[in-house]
Amino acid sequence: MTGCPHIEECPLFPFFRFQANLKTWKIRYCYGEFAQCARYALTEEGREVPAQLLPSGKMLPVLR
Amino acid sequence: MNELASAPFWPFWLGGAAVALLAVAFPLATGRWLGVSSIFDSALELLRRRSAPEPPRVSSLSELEQAMLAATEEEFGPLPADGEEAAPHDSHELGRALAGLRAPDGRARPLFLVGMVIGGALGTLASGREVQPWSLGRYFDERFGPSLWLAASVLLAAGVLIGLGTRIAGGCTSGHGVTGVACGERGSILSTLSFWGTGVAMAWLLLELT
């Protein structure tokens, strides 16, 4: 299945992959509109991706 | 120009070799391409993050998953009560992912900028040249006079323009000119041709006018 080219190095993807309740992220962003993913955008720009940044652009209120 | 041509610079090939070594060693050591303006950008990002409220840390996978579930509900609406079972967990992979989320985020990278200043100062001192940090050169002084304020204003304005330009272009001479061109990136080649070409044209024009 084609999808985001950064899946392998994305630390959030394993959670979207293994946790059924989180699969919406995977369908919507990782294998769907990955160009809309905030993490993808920063990676493509060569910028640092905050660990707690969700694909939607919101920040996960944990970590760091 | 004769003043520049007769200046006791180090061999050009030594500088080229040092830049090439850094362009290869930097991504090998840090996992990121070399780009000075990007490093500066990340330094500012770190400062911004320090002023932001510190989110709580997670201590376990389940805690992180709970936070993710809450974020998922917030984003996509309520989760079905009798949702599917989780896929078989690869705890090793999830553990690795959690470690990745907690990995150092390049806080040491801005030290590269400090090293650049120190390296430049050491190089100047080692060359034995007379140091005139506020002079923009004989041509400038002859035309406008040796005014500290004027030189400072020109340097500040030039710095602002360069900063804006590099962010608009998504990189500077190191990111585009060294790394991007070496990787054959079309955008970097165009950017380098653009800023190098306009730089040469402007220098030629100024020399012709003065």
PDB file of C-alpha atoms in Angstrom:
ATOM      1  CA  MET A   1       0.000   0.000   0.000  1.00  0.00           C
ATOM      2  CA  THR A   2       1.412   3.377  -0.943  1.00  0.00           C
ATOM      3  CA  GLY A   3       1.352   6.145   1.567  1.00  0.00           C
ATOM      4  CA  CYS A   4       3.491   8.657   3.331  1.00  0.00           C
ATOM      5  CA  PRO A   5       7.164   8.160   2.471  1.00  0.00           C
ATOM      6  CA  HIS A   6       8.132   8.939   6.080  1.00  0.00           C
ATOM      7  CA  ILE A   7       6.116   6.145   7.692  1.00  0.00           C
ATOM      8  CA  GLU A   8       9.193   4.114   8.538  1.00  0.00           C
ATOM      9  CA  GLU A   9      10.820   6.873  10.564  1.00  0.00           C
ATOM     10  CA  CYS A  10       7.650   8.381  12.061  1.00  0.00           C
ATOM     11  CA  PRO A  11       7.513   7.513  15.781  1.00  0.00           C
ATOM     12  CA  LEU A  12       3.734   7.955  15.870  1.00  0.00           C
ATOM     13  CA  PHE A  13       2.961   5.521  13.066  1.00  0.00           C
ATOM     14  CA  PRO A  14       3.442   2.326  15.145  1.00  0.00           C
ATOM     15  CA  PHE A  15       0.732   3.561  17.518  1.00  0.00           C
ATOM     16  CA  PHE A  16      -1.647   4.279  14.644  1.00  0.00           C
ATOM     17  CA  ARG A  17      -0.815   0.892  13.193  1.00  0.00           C
ATOM     18  CA  PHE A  18      -1.258  -1.288  16.259  1.00  0.00           C
ATOM     19  CA  GLN A  19      -4.010   0.463  18.206  1.00  0.00           C
ATOM     20  CA  ALA A  20      -7.378  -0.094  16.493  1.00  0.00           C
ATOM     21  CA  ASN A  21      -8.917   3.016  18.033  1.00  0.00           C
ATOM     22  CA  LEU A  22      -6.153   5.104  16.537  1.00  0.00           C
ATOM     23  CA  LYS A  23      -6.421   3.705  13.038  1.00  0.00           C
ATOM     24  CA  THR A  24      -8.415   6.723  11.841  1.00  0.00           C
ATOM     25  CA  TRP A  25      -5.155   8.692  11.847  1.00  0.00           C
ATOM     26  CA  LYS A  26      -3.499   6.025   9.713  1.00  0.00           C
ATOM     27  CA  ILE A  27      -6.352   5.937   7.211  1.00  0.00           C
ATOM     28  CA  ARG A  28      -6.808   9.689   7.087  1.00  0.00           C
ATOM     29  CA  TYR A  29      -3.166  10.741   6.960  1.00  0.00           C
ATOM     30  CA  CYS A  30      -0.542   7.957   6.680  1.00  0.00           C
ATOM     31  CA  TYR A  31      -2.257   6.135   3.813  1.00  0.00           C
ATOM     32  CA  GLY A  32      -4.573   8.961   2.783  1.00  0.00           C
ATOM     33  CA  GLU A  33      -3.906  12.650   2.483  1.00  0.00           C
ATOM     34  CA  PHE A  34      -0.388  12.492   3.854  1.00  0.00           C
ATOM     35  CA  ALA A  35       0.451  15.825   2.203  1.00  0.00           C
ATOM     36  CA  GLN A  36      -1.971  17.351   4.728  1.00  0.00           C
ATOM     37  CA  CYS A  37      -0.044  15.853   7.674  1.00  0.00           C
ATOM     38  CA  ALA A  38       1.673  18.499   9.785  1.00  0.00           C
ATOM     39  CA  ARG A  39       4.548  16.091  10.539  1.00  0.00           C
ATOM     40  CA  TYR A  40       4.995  15.356   6.822  1.00  0.00           C
ATOM     41  CA  ALA A  41       5.097  19.080   6.012  1.00  0.00           C
ATOM     42  CA  LEU A  42       7.811  19.818   8.568  1.00  0.00           C
ATOM     43  CA  THR A  43       9.849  16.786   7.497  1.00  0.00           C
ATOM     44  CA  GLU A  44       9.662  17.831   3.859  1.00  0.00           C
ATOM     45  CA  GLU A  45      10.881  21.300   4.820  1.00  0.00           C
ATOM     46  CA  GLY A  46      13.818  19.702   6.617  1.00  0.00           C
ATOM     47  CA  ARG A  47      12.635  21.144   9.895  1.00  0.00           C
ATOM     48  CA  GLU A  48      12.567  19.527  13.273  1.00  0.00           C
ATOM     49  CA  VAL A  49       9.324  17.671  14.020  1.00  0.00           C
ATOM     50  CA  PRO A  50       8.164  18.108  17.624  1.00  0.00           C
ATOM     51  CA  ALA A  51       7.550  14.716  19.217  1.00  0.00           C
ATOM     52  CA  GLN A  52       4.083  15.664  20.392  1.00  0.00           C
ATOM     53  CA  LEU A  53       2.912  17.065  17.043  1.00  0.00           C
ATOM     54  CA  LEU A  54      -0.140  15.214  15.710  1.00  0.00           C
ATOM     55  CA  PRO A  55      -0.849  14.902  11.973  1.00  0.00           C
ATOM     56  CA  SER A  56      -3.681  17.398  12.395  1.00  0.00           C
ATOM     57  CA  GLY A  57      -1.243  20.077  13.557  1.00  0.00           C
ATOM     58  CA  LYS A  58      -2.417  19.978  17.178  1.00  0.00           C
ATOM     59  CA  MET A  59       0.020  19.117  19.934  1.00  0.00           C
ATOM     60  CA  LEU A  60      -0.414  16.033  22.072  1.00  0.00           C
ATOM     61  CA  PRO A  61      -0.599  17.405  25.634  1.00  0.00           C
ATOM     62  CA  VAL A  62       2.074  15.035  26.892  1.00  0.00           C
ATOM     63  CA  LEU A  63       5.775  14.424  26.326  1.00  0.00           C
ATOM     64  CA  ARG A  64       8.400  17.064  26.976  1.00  0.00           C
TER      65      ARG A  64
ATOM     66  CA  MET B   1      40.109  44.407  -5.787  1.00  0.00           C
ATOM     67  CA  ASN B   2      43.905  44.292  -5.663  1.00  0.00           C
ATOM     68  CA  GLU B   3      43.589  44.633  -1.911  1.00  0.00           C
ATOM     69  CA  LEU B   4      41.531  41.426  -1.795  1.00  0.00           C
ATOM     70  CA  ALA B   5      43.732  39.610  -4.293  1.00  0.00           C
ATOM     71  CA  SER B   6      46.862  40.288  -2.255  1.00  0.00           C
ATOM     72  CA  ALA B   7      45.282  39.388   1.111  1.00  0.00           C
ATOM     73  CA  PRO B   8      46.988  36.436   2.820  1.00  0.00           C
ATOM     74  CA  PHE B   9      44.096  33.966   2.567  1.00  0.00           C
ATOM     75  CA  TRP B  10      44.563  30.284   3.243  1.00  0.00           C
ATOM     76  CA  PRO B  11      44.626  27.968   0.220  1.00  0.00           C
ATOM     77  CA  PHE B  12      41.212  27.782  -1.437  1.00  0.00           C
ATOM     78  CA  TRP B  13      41.424  23.990  -1.755  1.00  0.00           C
ATOM     79  CA  LEU B  14      41.874  23.662   2.014  1.00  0.00           C
ATOM     80  CA  GLY B  15      38.633  25.545   2.613  1.00  0.00           C
ATOM     81  CA  GLY B  16      36.838  23.483  -0.018  1.00  0.00           C
ATOM     82  CA  ALA B  17      38.051  20.234   1.510  1.00  0.00           C
ATOM     83  CA  ALA B  18      36.973  21.362   4.986  1.00  0.00           C
ATOM     84  CA  VAL B  19      33.473  22.287   3.735  1.00  0.00           C
ATOM     85  CA  ALA B  20      33.187  18.980   1.843  1.00  0.00           C
ATOM     86  CA  LEU B  21      34.248  17.025   4.934  1.00  0.00           C
ATOM     87  CA  LEU B  22      31.660  18.840   7.034  1.00  0.00           C
ATOM     88  CA  ALA B  23      28.922  18.368   4.415  1.00  0.00           C
ATOM     89  CA  VAL B  24      29.471  14.591   4.623  1.00  0.00           C
ATOM     90  CA  ALA B  25      30.228  14.274   8.346  1.00  0.00           C
ATOM     91  CA  PHE B  26      27.315  16.426   9.571  1.00  0.00           C
ATOM     92  CA  PRO B  27      24.469  14.264   8.203  1.00  0.00           C
ATOM     93  CA  LEU B  28      26.335  11.100   9.194  1.00  0.00           C
ATOM     94  CA  ALA B  29      26.669  12.331  12.777  1.00  0.00           C
ATOM     95  CA  THR B  30      23.284  13.995  13.241  1.00  0.00           C
ATOM     96  CA  GLY B  31      21.010  12.338  10.693  1.00  0.00           C
ATOM     97  CA  ARG B  32      20.123  15.736   9.260  1.00  0.00           C
ATOM     98  CA  TRP B  33      21.421  17.657   6.274  1.00  0.00           C
ATOM     99  CA  LEU B  34      23.734  20.562   6.915  1.00  0.00           C
ATOM    100  CA  GLY B  35      22.006  23.931   6.691  1.00  0.00           C
ATOM    101  CA  VAL B  36      23.139  26.840   8.835  1.00  0.00           C
ATOM    102  CA  SER B  37      19.954  28.876   8.485  1.00  0.00           C
ATOM    103  CA  SER B  38      17.925  25.782   9.415  1.00  0.00           C
ATOM    104  CA  ILE B  39      20.064  25.355  12.529  1.00  0.00           C
ATOM    105  CA  PHE B  40      19.434  28.998  13.372  1.00  0.00           C
ATOM    106  CA  ASP B  41      15.731  28.382  12.781  1.00  0.00           C
ATOM    107  CA  SER B  42      15.752  25.413  15.152  1.00  0.00           C
ATOM    108  CA  ALA B  43      17.606  27.500  17.763  1.00  0.00           C
ATOM    109  CA  LEU B  44      14.792  30.053  17.637  1.00  0.00           C
ATOM    110  CA  GLU B  45      12.265  27.221  17.837  1.00  0.00           C
ATOM    111  CA  LEU B  46      13.952  25.990  21.019  1.00  0.00           C
ATOM    112  CA  LEU B  47      13.735  29.473  22.519  1.00  0.00           C
ATOM    113  CA  ARG B  48      10.059  29.686  21.573  1.00  0.00           C
ATOM    114  CA  ARG B  49       9.419  26.281  23.098  1.00  0.00           C
ATOM    115  CA  ARG B  50      11.127  27.277  26.345  1.00  0.00           C
ATOM    116  CA  SER B  51       8.686  30.145  26.745  1.00  0.00           C
ATOM    117  CA  ALA B  52       5.700  27.858  26.129  1.00  0.00           C
ATOM    118  CA  PRO B  53       4.098  25.994  29.033  1.00  0.00           C
ATOM    119  CA  GLU B  54       5.746  22.632  29.639  1.00  0.00           C
ATOM    120  CA  PRO B  55       3.339  19.743  28.922  1.00  0.00           C
ATOM    121  CA  PRO B  56       3.381  16.875  31.379  1.00  0.00           C
ATOM    122  CA  ARG B  57       5.685  13.965  30.603  1.00  0.00           C
ATOM    123  CA  VAL B  58       4.460  10.446  30.044  1.00  0.00           C
ATOM    124  CA  SER B  59       5.891   7.614  32.031  1.00  0.00           C
ATOM    125  CA  SER B  60       4.406   4.641  30.216  1.00  0.00           C
ATOM    126  CA  LEU B  61       3.051   3.416  26.923  1.00  0.00           C
ATOM    127  CA  SER B  62      -0.477   3.162  28.272  1.00  0.00           C
ATOM    128  CA  GLU B  63      -0.375   6.753  29.455  1.00  0.00           C
ATOM    129  CA  LEU B  64       0.696   7.853  25.979  1.00  0.00           C
ATOM    130  CA  GLU B  65      -1.998   5.739  24.346  1.00  0.00           C
ATOM    131  CA  GLN B  66      -4.638   7.272  26.633  1.00  0.00           C
ATOM    132  CA  ALA B  67      -3.522  10.742  25.575  1.00  0.00           C
ATOM    133  CA  MET B  68      -3.673   9.666  21.945  1.00  0.00           C
ATOM    134  CA  LEU B  69      -7.163   8.237  22.344  1.00  0.00           C
ATOM    135  CA  ALA B  70      -8.328  11.516  23.873  1.00  0.00           C
ATOM    136  CA  ALA B  71      -6.772  13.436  20.982  1.00  0.00           C
ATOM    137  CA  THR B  72      -8.415  11.051  18.511  1.00  0.00           C
ATOM    138  CA  GLU B  73     -11.848  11.624  20.053  1.00  0.00           C
ATOM    139  CA  GLU B  74     -11.275  15.337  19.962  1.00  0.00           C
ATOM    140  CA  GLU B  75     -10.284  15.162  16.293  1.00  0.00           C
ATOM    141  CA  PHE B  76     -12.686  12.578  14.882  1.00  0.00           C
ATOM    142  CA  GLY B  77     -15.509  12.389  17.404  1.00  0.00           C
ATOM    143  CA  PRO B  78     -16.477   9.700  19.950  1.00  0.00           C
ATOM    144  CA  LEU B  79     -14.880   6.293  19.497  1.00  0.00           C
ATOM    145  CA  PRO B  80     -17.249   3.305  19.116  1.00  0.00           C
ATOM    146  CA  ALA B  81     -17.881   1.645  22.476  1.00  0.00           C
ATOM    147  CA  ASP B  82     -17.401  -1.837  21.098  1.00  0.00           C
ATOM    148  CA  GLY B  83     -14.518  -0.955  18.876  1.00  0.00           C
ATOM    149  CA  GLU B  84     -12.259  -3.462  17.234  1.00  0.00           C
ATOM    150  CA  GLU B  85      -9.646  -5.184  19.301  1.00  0.00           C
ATOM    151  CA  ALA B  86      -6.221  -3.767  18.980  1.00  0.00           C
ATOM    152  CA  ALA B  87      -4.049  -5.453  16.395  1.00  0.00           C
ATOM    153  CA  PRO B  88      -1.481  -7.823  17.874  1.00  0.00           C
ATOM    154  CA  HIS B  89       0.914  -5.519  19.664  1.00  0.00           C
ATOM    155  CA  ASP B  90       4.556  -5.584  18.836  1.00  0.00           C
ATOM    156  CA  SER B  91       5.656  -4.249  22.209  1.00  0.00           C
ATOM    157  CA  HIS B  92       9.246  -4.055  21.020  1.00  0.00           C
ATOM    158  CA  GLU B  93       8.287  -1.772  18.143  1.00  0.00           C
ATOM    159  CA  LEU B  94       6.042   0.381  20.329  1.00  0.00           C
ATOM    160  CA  GLY B  95       8.810   0.643  22.917  1.00  0.00           C
ATOM    161  CA  ARG B  96      11.174   1.763  20.205  1.00  0.00           C
ATOM    162  CA  ALA B  97       8.600   4.296  19.028  1.00  0.00           C
ATOM    163  CA  LEU B  98       8.219   5.671  22.548  1.00  0.00           C
ATOM    164  CA  ALA B  99      11.998   5.947  22.809  1.00  0.00           C
ATOM    165  CA  GLY B 100      11.944   7.843  19.511  1.00  0.00           C
ATOM    166  CA  LEU B 101       9.376  10.250  20.909  1.00  0.00           C
ATOM    167  CA  ARG B 102      11.583  10.874  23.912  1.00  0.00           C
ATOM    168  CA  ALA B 103      14.798  11.087  21.891  1.00  0.00           C
ATOM    169  CA  PRO B 104      16.960  14.198  22.187  1.00  0.00           C
ATOM    170  CA  ASP B 105      15.544  16.757  19.820  1.00  0.00           C
ATOM    171  CA  GLY B 106      18.651  18.475  18.645  1.00  0.00           C
ATOM    172  CA  ARG B 107      19.026  20.847  21.577  1.00  0.00           C
ATOM    173  CA  ALA B 108      22.789  20.724  21.106  1.00  0.00           C
ATOM    174  CA  ARG B 109      22.572  21.674  17.427  1.00  0.00           C
ATOM    175  CA  PRO B 110      22.679  25.459  18.033  1.00  0.00           C
ATOM    176  CA  LEU B 111      26.173  24.931  19.454  1.00  0.00           C
ATOM    177  CA  PHE B 112      27.180  24.625  15.810  1.00  0.00           C
ATOM    178  CA  LEU B 113      26.487  28.379  15.485  1.00  0.00           C
ATOM    179  CA  VAL B 114      28.737  29.111  18.472  1.00  0.00           C
ATOM    180  CA  GLY B 115      31.434  26.942  16.899  1.00  0.00           C
ATOM    181  CA  MET B 116      31.177  28.914  13.669  1.00  0.00           C
ATOM    182  CA  VAL B 117      31.877  32.182  15.479  1.00  0.00           C
ATOM    183  CA  ILE B 118      34.769  30.657  17.427  1.00  0.00           C
ATOM    184  CA  GLY B 119      36.191  29.052  14.274  1.00  0.00           C
ATOM    185  CA  GLY B 120      35.957  32.319  12.355  1.00  0.00           C
ATOM    186  CA  ALA B 121      37.665  34.223  15.166  1.00  0.00           C
ATOM    187  CA  LEU B 122      40.434  31.615  15.477  1.00  0.00           C
ATOM    188  CA  GLY B 123      40.969  31.653  11.710  1.00  0.00           C
ATOM    189  CA  THR B 124      41.282  35.435  11.672  1.00  0.00           C
ATOM    190  CA  LEU B 125      43.666  35.443  14.610  1.00  0.00           C
ATOM    191  CA  ALA B 126      45.770  32.683  13.070  1.00  0.00           C
ATOM    192  CA  SER B 127      46.007  34.557   9.775  1.00  0.00           C
ATOM    193  CA  GLY B 128      47.725  37.489  11.473  1.00  0.00           C
ATOM    194  CA  ARG B 129      45.544  39.954   9.573  1.00  0.00           C
ATOM    195  CA  GLU B 130      44.598  43.222  11.175  1.00  0.00           C
ATOM    196  CA  VAL B 131      41.104  42.861  12.594  1.00  0.00           C
ATOM    197  CA  GLN B 132      38.643  45.663  11.827  1.00  0.00           C
ATOM    198  CA  PRO B 133      35.257  44.222  12.752  1.00  0.00           C
ATOM    199  CA  TRP B 134      33.340  47.426  12.020  1.00  0.00           C
ATOM    200  CA  SER B 135      34.980  48.261   8.714  1.00  0.00           C
ATOM    201  CA  LEU B 136      33.157  47.367   5.524  1.00  0.00           C
ATOM    202  CA  GLY B 137      36.344  47.831   3.530  1.00  0.00           C
ATOM    203  CA  ARG B 138      38.363  50.594   1.947  1.00  0.00           C
ATOM    204  CA  TYR B 139      35.876  51.205  -0.864  1.00  0.00           C
ATOM    205  CA  PHE B 140      33.012  51.762   1.552  1.00  0.00           C
ATOM    206  CA  ASP B 141      35.113  54.011   3.810  1.00  0.00           C
ATOM    207  CA  GLU B 142      36.318  56.113   0.876  1.00  0.00           C
ATOM    208  CA  ARG B 143      32.793  56.649  -0.384  1.00  0.00           C
ATOM    209  CA  PHE B 144      30.841  57.070   2.842  1.00  0.00           C
ATOM    210  CA  GLY B 145      33.494  57.701   5.460  1.00  0.00           C
ATOM    211  CA  PRO B 146      34.484  55.461   8.382  1.00  0.00           C
ATOM    212  CA  SER B 147      31.217  55.903  10.279  1.00  0.00           C
ATOM    213  CA  LEU B 148      30.584  53.236  12.885  1.00  0.00           C
ATOM    214  CA  TRP B 149      26.828  53.872  12.916  1.00  0.00           C
ATOM    215  CA  LEU B 150      26.510  53.772   9.161  1.00  0.00           C
ATOM    216  CA  ALA B 151      28.521  50.551   8.938  1.00  0.00           C
ATOM    217  CA  ALA B 152      26.448  49.026  11.748  1.00  0.00           C
ATOM    218  CA  SER B 153      23.198  50.073  10.038  1.00  0.00           C
ATOM    219  CA  VAL B 154      24.308  48.606   6.710  1.00  0.00           C
ATOM    220  CA  LEU B 155      25.375  45.346   8.395  1.00  0.00           C
ATOM    221  CA  LEU B 156      22.083  45.122  10.286  1.00  0.00           C
ATOM    222  CA  ALA B 157      19.984  45.803   7.181  1.00  0.00           C
ATOM    223  CA  ALA B 158      22.042  43.314   5.159  1.00  0.00           C
ATOM    224  CA  GLY B 159      21.598  40.699   7.880  1.00  0.00           C
ATOM    225  CA  VAL B 160      17.834  41.215   7.952  1.00  0.00           C
ATOM    226  CA  LEU B 161      17.629  40.898   4.157  1.00  0.00           C
ATOM    227  CA  ILE B 162      19.757  37.746   4.169  1.00  0.00           C
ATOM    228  CA  GLY B 163      17.691  36.262   6.987  1.00  0.00           C
ATOM    229  CA  LEU B 164      14.444  36.969   5.164  1.00  0.00           C
ATOM    230  CA  GLY B 165      15.840  35.697   1.885  1.00  0.00           C
ATOM    231  CA  THR B 166      17.105  32.433   3.304  1.00  0.00           C
ATOM    232  CA  ARG B 167      13.806  31.682   5.015  1.00  0.00           C
ATOM    233  CA  ILE B 168      11.821  32.515   1.883  1.00  0.00           C
ATOM    234  CA  ALA B 169      14.154  30.320  -0.168  1.00  0.00           C
ATOM    235  CA  GLY B 170      14.110  27.586   2.482  1.00  0.00           C
ATOM    236  CA  GLY B 171      17.885  27.560   2.862  1.00  0.00           C
ATOM    237  CA  CYS B 172      21.138  29.463   2.557  1.00  0.00           C
ATOM    238  CA  THR B 173      24.555  28.983   0.978  1.00  0.00           C
ATOM    239  CA  SER B 174      25.259  25.912   3.088  1.00  0.00           C
ATOM    240  CA  GLY B 175      21.849  24.247   2.805  1.00  0.00           C
ATOM    241  CA  HIS B 176      21.242  24.989  -0.878  1.00  0.00           C
ATOM    242  CA  GLY B 177      24.741  25.823  -2.126  1.00  0.00           C
ATOM    243  CA  VAL B 178      26.606  22.939  -0.531  1.00  0.00           C
ATOM    244  CA  THR B 179      24.188  20.218   0.546  1.00  0.00           C
ATOM    245  CA  GLY B 180      21.387  20.768  -1.964  1.00  0.00           C
ATOM    246  CA  VAL B 181      23.652  21.134  -4.989  1.00  0.00           C
ATOM    247  CA  ALA B 182      25.696  18.099  -3.897  1.00  0.00           C
ATOM    248  CA  CYS B 183      22.461  16.081  -3.749  1.00  0.00           C
ATOM    249  CA  GLY B 184      21.391  17.351  -7.190  1.00  0.00           C
ATOM    250  CA  GLU B 185      18.244  19.029  -5.841  1.00  0.00           C
ATOM    251  CA  ARG B 186      16.786  21.115  -8.667  1.00  0.00           C
ATOM    252  CA  GLY B 187      15.417  23.783  -6.303  1.00  0.00           C
ATOM    253  CA  SER B 188      18.794  24.135  -4.593  1.00  0.00           C
ATOM    254  CA  ILE B 189      20.614  24.445  -7.914  1.00  0.00           C
ATOM    255  CA  LEU B 190      18.182  27.158  -9.020  1.00  0.00           C
ATOM    256  CA  SER B 191      18.475  28.948  -5.665  1.00  0.00           C
ATOM    257  CA  THR B 192      22.264  28.821  -5.774  1.00  0.00           C
ATOM    258  CA  LEU B 193      22.346  30.097  -9.352  1.00  0.00           C
ATOM    259  CA  SER B 194      19.957  32.854  -8.328  1.00  0.00           C
ATOM    260  CA  PHE B 195      21.789  34.190  -5.276  1.00  0.00           C
ATOM    261  CA  TRP B 196      25.250  33.596  -6.696  1.00  0.00           C
ATOM    262  CA  GLY B 197      24.372  35.179 -10.041  1.00  0.00           C
ATOM    263  CA  THR B 198      22.673  38.224  -8.561  1.00  0.00           C
ATOM    264  CA  GLY B 199      25.569  38.597  -6.098  1.00  0.00           C
ATOM    265  CA  VAL B 200      28.118  38.627  -8.909  1.00  0.00           C
ATOM    266  CA  ALA B 201      25.990  40.996 -10.983  1.00  0.00           C
ATOM    267  CA  MET B 202      25.526  43.385  -8.070  1.00  0.00           C
ATOM    268  CA  ALA B 203      29.227  43.338  -7.176  1.00  0.00           C
ATOM    269  CA  TRP B 204      30.116  44.022 -10.805  1.00  0.00           C
ATOM    270  CA  LEU B 205      27.583  46.866 -10.997  1.00  0.00           C
ATOM    271  CA  LEU B 206      28.882  48.479  -7.790  1.00  0.00           C
ATOM    272  CA  LEU B 207      32.488  48.234  -8.954  1.00  0.00           C
ATOM    273  CA  GLU B 208      31.523  49.802 -12.257  1.00  0.00           C
ATOM    274  CA  LEU B 209      29.692  52.646 -10.523  1.00  0.00           C
ATOM    275  CA  THR B 210      32.415  53.445  -7.993  1.00  0.00           C
TER     276      THR B 210
END
